[in-house]
Short mmCIF file of C-alpha atoms in Angstrom, two decimals:
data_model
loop_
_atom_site.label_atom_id
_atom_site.label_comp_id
_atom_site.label_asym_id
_atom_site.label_seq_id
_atom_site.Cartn_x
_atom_site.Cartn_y
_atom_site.Cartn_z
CA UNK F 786 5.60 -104.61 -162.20
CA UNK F 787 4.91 -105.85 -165.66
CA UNK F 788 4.06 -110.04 -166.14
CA UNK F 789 5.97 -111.18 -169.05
CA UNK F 790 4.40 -113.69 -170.74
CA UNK F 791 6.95 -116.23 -173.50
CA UNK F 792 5.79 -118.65 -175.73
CA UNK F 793 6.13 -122.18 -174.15
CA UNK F 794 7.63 -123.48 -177.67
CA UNK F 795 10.40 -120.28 -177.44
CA UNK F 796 12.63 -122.82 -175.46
CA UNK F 797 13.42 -125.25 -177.86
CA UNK F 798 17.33 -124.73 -177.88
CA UNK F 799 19.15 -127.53 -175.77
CA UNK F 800 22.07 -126.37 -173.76
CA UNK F 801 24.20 -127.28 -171.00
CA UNK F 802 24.51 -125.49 -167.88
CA UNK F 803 28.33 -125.40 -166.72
CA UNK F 804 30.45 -124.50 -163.81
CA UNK F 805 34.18 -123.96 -163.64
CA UNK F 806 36.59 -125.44 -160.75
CA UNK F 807 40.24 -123.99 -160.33
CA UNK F 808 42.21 -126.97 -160.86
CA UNK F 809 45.79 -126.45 -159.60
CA UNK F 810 48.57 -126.63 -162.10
CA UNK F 811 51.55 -127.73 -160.18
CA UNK F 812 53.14 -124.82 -160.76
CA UNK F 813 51.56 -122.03 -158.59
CA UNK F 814 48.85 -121.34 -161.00
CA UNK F 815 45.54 -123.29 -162.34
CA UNK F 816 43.36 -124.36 -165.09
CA UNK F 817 39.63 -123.98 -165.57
CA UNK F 818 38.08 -127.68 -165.79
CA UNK F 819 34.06 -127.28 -166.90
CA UNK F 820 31.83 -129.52 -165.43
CA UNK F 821 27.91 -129.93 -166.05
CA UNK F 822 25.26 -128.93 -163.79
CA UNK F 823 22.48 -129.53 -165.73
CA UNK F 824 20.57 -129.98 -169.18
CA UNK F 825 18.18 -126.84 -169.66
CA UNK F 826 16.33 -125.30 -172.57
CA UNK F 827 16.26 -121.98 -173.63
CA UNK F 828 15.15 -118.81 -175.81
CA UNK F 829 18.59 -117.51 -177.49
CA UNK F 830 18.70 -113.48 -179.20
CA UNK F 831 21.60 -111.91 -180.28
CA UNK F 832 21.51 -108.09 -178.17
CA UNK F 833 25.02 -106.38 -179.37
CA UNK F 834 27.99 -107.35 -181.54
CA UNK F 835 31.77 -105.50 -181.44
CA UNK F 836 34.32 -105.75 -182.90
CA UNK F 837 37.31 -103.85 -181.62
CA UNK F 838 40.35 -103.17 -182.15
CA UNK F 839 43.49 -104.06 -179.55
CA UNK F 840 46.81 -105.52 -180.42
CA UNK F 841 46.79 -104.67 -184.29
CA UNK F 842 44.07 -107.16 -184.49
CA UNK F 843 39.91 -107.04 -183.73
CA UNK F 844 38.39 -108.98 -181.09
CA UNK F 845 34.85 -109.83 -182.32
CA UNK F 846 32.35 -109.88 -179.18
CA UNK F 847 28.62 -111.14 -179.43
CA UNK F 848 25.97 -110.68 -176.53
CA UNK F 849 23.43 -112.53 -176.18
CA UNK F 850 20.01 -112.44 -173.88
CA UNK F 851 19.50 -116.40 -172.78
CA UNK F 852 16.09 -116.37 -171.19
CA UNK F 853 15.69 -120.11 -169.24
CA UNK F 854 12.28 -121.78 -167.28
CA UNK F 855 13.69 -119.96 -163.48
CA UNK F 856 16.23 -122.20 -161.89
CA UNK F 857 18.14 -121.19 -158.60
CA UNK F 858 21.91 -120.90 -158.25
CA UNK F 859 22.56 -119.74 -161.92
CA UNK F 860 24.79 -116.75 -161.57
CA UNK F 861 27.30 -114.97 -163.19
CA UNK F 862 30.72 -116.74 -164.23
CA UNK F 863 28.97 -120.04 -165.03
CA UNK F 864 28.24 -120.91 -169.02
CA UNK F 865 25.53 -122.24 -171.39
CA UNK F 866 27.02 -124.39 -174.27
CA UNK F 867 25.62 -125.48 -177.64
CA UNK F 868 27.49 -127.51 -179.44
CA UNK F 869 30.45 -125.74 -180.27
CA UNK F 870 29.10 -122.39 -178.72
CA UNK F 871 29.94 -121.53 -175.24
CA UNK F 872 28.09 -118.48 -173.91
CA UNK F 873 30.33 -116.97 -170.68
CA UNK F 874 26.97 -115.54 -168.54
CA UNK F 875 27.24 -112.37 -167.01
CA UNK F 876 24.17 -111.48 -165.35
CA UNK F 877 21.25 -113.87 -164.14
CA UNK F 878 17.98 -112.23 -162.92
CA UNK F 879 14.13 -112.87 -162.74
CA UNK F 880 12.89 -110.35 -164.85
CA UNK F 881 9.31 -109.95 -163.54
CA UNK F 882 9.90 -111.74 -159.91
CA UNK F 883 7.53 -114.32 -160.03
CA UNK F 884 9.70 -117.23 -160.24
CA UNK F 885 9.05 -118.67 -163.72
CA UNK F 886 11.94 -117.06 -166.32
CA UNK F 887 15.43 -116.56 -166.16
CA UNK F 888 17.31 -114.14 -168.39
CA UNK F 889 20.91 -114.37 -168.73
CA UNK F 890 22.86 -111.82 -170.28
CA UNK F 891 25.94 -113.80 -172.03
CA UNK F 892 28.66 -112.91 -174.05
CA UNK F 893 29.58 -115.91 -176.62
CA UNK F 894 33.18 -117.10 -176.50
CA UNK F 895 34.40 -118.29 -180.05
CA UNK F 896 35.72 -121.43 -179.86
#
């Protein structure tokens, strides 16, 4: 097992930790209503970037790797937001197991 070591100033960004809760709709279905957990700060690098095509049109994707100080309970299907930026995470894991970084792999939403 490798240590990673990250530069203490790396986790400048501000973002906002967010969970969704099914609200129902009335009519048999429901809408997502975001709520915040927490503030956190993070490292943020672009990984991939897509673009295909579906529909006669492209659907630009962006991944990103979010690494975060460790935090329990952040899992996939919760999102980081910046501003107008909301990164959908997909997976959540301690990368070298000793409790002190988080890295989220996120794919950005365009809003």
């Amino acid at each position: 097992m490798r240590v990673q070591f990250i530069d203490p100033g790396a986790f400048r960004t501000e973002l906002s930790l967010q969970h969704a809760a099914l609200v129902p709709d009335g009519a048999g279905g429901h809408t997502e209503s975001w709520s915040e957990m927490a503030t956190v700060f993070g490292f943020i690098e672009p990984v991939r970037a897509s673009a295909p095509f579906g529909a006669g049109q492209r659907h630009e994707e962006v991944t990103h790797r979010i690494t975060l100080r460790f935090r329990p309970g952040v899992s996939g299907g919760m999102r980081l937001v910046r501003a107008t930026r909301a990164f959908t995470i997909l997976t959540a894991h301690d990368p070298d197991e000793t409790g002190r970084y988080l890295v989220c792999l996120a794919k950005e939403k365009q809003t």
